[in-house]
Short mmCIF file of N, CA and C in Angstrom, two decimals:
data_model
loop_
_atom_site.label_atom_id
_atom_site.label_comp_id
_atom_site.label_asym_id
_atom_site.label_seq_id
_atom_site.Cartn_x
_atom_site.Cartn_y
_atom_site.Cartn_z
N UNK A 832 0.85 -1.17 0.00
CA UNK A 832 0.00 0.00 0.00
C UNK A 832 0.90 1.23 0.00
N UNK A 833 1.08 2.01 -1.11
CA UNK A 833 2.31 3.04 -1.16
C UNK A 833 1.61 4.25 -0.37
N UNK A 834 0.49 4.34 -0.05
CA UNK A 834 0.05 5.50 0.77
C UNK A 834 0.32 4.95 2.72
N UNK A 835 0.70 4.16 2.47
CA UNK A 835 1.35 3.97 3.91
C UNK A 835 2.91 3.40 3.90
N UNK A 836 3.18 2.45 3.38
CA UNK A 836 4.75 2.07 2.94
C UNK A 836 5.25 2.86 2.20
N UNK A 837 6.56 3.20 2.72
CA UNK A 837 7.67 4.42 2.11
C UNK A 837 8.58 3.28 1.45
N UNK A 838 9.34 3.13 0.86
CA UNK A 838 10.53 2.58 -0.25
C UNK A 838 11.60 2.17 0.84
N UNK A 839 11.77 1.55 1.29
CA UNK A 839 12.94 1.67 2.08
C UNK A 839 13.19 2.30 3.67
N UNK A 840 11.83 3.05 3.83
CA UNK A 840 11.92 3.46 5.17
C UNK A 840 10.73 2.27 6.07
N UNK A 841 9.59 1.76 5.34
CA UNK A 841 8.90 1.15 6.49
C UNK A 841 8.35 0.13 5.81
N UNK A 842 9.67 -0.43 4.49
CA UNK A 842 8.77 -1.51 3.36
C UNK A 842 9.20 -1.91 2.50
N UNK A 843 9.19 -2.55 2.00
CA UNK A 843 9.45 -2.72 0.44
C UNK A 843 7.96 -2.61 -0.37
N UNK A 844 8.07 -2.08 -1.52
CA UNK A 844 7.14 -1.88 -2.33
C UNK A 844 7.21 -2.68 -3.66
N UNK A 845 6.61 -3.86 -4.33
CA UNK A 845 6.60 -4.20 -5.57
C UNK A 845 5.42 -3.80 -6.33
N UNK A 846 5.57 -3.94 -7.68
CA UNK A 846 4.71 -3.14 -8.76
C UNK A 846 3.61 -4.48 -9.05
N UNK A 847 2.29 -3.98 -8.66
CA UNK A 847 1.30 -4.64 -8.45
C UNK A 847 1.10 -5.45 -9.89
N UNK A 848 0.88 -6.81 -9.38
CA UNK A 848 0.68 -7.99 -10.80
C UNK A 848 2.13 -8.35 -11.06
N UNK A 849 3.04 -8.85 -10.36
CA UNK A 849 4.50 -8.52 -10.89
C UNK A 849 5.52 -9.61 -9.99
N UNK A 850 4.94 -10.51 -10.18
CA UNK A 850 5.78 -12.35 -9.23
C UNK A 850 7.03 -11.70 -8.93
N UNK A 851 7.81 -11.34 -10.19
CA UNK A 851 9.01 -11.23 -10.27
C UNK A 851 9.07 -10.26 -9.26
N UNK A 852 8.85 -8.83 -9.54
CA UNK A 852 9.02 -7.55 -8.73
C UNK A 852 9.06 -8.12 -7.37
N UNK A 853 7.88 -8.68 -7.02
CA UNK A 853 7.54 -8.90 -5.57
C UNK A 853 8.75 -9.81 -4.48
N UNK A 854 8.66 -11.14 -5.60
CA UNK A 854 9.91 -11.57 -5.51
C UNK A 854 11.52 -10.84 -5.07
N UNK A 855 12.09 -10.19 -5.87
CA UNK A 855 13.03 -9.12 -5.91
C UNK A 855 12.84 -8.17 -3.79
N UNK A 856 11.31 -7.82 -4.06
CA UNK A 856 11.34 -6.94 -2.81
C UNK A 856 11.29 -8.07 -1.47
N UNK A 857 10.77 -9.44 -1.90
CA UNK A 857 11.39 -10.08 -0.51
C UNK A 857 12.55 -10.87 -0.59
N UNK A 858 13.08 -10.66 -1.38
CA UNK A 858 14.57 -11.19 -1.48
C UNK A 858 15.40 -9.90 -0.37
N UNK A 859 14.98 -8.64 -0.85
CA UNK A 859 15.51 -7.47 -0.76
C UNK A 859 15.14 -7.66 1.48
N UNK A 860 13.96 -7.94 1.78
CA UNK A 860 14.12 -7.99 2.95
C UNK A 860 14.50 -9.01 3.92
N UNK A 861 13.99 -10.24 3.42
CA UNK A 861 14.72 -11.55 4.14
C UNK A 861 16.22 -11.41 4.09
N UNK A 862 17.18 -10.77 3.05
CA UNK A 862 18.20 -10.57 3.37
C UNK A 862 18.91 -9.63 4.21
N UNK A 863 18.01 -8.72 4.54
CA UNK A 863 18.67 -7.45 5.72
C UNK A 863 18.57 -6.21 4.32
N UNK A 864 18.57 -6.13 3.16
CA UNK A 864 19.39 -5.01 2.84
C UNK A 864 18.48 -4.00 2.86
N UNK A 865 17.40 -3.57 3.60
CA UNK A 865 17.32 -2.47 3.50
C UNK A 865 16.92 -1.97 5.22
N UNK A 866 16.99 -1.10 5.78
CA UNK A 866 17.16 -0.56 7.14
C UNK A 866 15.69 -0.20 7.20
N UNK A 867 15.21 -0.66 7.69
CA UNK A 867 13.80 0.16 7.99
C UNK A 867 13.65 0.29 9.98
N UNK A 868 12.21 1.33 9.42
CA UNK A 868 11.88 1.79 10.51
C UNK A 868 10.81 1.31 11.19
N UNK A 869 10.72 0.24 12.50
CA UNK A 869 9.73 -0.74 12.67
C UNK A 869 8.17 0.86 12.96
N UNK A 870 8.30 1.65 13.22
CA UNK A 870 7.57 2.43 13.43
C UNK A 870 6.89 3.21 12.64
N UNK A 871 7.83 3.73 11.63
CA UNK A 871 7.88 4.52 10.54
C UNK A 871 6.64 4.33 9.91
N UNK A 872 5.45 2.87 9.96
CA UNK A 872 3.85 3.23 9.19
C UNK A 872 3.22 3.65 10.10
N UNK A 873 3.21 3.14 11.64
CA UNK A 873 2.19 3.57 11.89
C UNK A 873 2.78 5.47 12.39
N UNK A 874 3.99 5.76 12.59
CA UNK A 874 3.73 7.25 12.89
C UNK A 874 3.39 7.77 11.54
N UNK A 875 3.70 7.17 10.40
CA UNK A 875 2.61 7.65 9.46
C UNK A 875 1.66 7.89 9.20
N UNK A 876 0.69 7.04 10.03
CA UNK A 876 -1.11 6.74 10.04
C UNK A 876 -1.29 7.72 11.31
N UNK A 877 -0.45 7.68 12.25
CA UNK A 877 -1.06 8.81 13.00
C UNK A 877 -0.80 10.18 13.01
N UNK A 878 0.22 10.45 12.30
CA UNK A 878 0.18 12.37 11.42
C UNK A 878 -0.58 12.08 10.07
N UNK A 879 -0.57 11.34 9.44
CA UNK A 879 -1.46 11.80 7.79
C UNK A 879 -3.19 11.07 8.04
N UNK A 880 -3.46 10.03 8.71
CA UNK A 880 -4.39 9.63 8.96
C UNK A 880 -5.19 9.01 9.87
N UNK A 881 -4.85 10.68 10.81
CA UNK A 881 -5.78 11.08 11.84
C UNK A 881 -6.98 10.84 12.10
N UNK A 882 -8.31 10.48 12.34
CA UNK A 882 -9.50 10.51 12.76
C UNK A 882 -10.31 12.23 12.21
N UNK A 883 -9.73 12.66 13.38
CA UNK A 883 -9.88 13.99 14.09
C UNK A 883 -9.80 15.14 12.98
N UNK A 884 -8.13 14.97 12.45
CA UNK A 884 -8.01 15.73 11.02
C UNK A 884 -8.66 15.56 9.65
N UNK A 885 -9.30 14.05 9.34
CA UNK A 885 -10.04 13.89 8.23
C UNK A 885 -11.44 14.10 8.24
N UNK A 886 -12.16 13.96 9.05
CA UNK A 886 -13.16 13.92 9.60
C UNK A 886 -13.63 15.48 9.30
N UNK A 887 -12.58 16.42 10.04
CA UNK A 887 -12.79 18.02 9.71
C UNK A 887 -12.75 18.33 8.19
N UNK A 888 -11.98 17.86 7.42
CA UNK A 888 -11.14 18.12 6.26
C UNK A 888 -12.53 18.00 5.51
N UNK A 889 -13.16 16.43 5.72
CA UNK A 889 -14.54 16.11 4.96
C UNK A 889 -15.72 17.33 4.91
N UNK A 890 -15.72 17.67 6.35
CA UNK A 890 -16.68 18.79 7.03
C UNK A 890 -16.42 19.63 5.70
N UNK A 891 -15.29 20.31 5.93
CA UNK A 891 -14.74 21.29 5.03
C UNK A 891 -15.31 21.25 3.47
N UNK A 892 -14.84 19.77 3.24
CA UNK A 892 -15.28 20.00 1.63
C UNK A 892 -16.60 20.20 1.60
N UNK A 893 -17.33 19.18 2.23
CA UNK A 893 -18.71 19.32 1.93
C UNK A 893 -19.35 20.93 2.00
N UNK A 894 -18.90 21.43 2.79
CA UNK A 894 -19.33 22.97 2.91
C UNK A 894 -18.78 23.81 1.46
N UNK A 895 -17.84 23.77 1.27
CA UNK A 895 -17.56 24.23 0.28
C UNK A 895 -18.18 23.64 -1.40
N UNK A 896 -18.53 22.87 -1.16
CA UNK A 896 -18.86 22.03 -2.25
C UNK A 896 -20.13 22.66 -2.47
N UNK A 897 -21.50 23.13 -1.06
CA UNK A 897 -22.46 23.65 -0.93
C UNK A 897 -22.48 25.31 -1.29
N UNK A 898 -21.20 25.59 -1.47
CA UNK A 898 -20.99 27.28 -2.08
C UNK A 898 -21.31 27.52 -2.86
#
């Protein structure tokens, strides 16, 4: 899911439909080579996908949408 997995910081990412690709990205982690951050999705999910902040954001459009 690239809206929560970063490249190298909290994941590997392969190109969807793609044995090979996918392949390649767990080769890439069962071997160690890339450093990630065991934390790095979810402090992602809790600054970009807040409750509190989307919830308002929705408020927002809809009002504006009613302009």
């Amino acid at each position: 899911i690239p809206e929560l997995v970063r490249e190298g910081e909290s994941g590997a990412l392969a190109e969807p439909g793609d044995p090979s690709d996918l392949a390649l990205a767990l080769v890439r982690l069962v071997e160690g080579r890339l450093q990630l951050d065991p934390l790095a999705a979810r402090q992602r999910i809790e600054r970009d996908f807040n409750i509190t902040r989307t919830s308002a954001r929705m408020v927002e459009l809809f009002r504006e949408s009613r302009s």
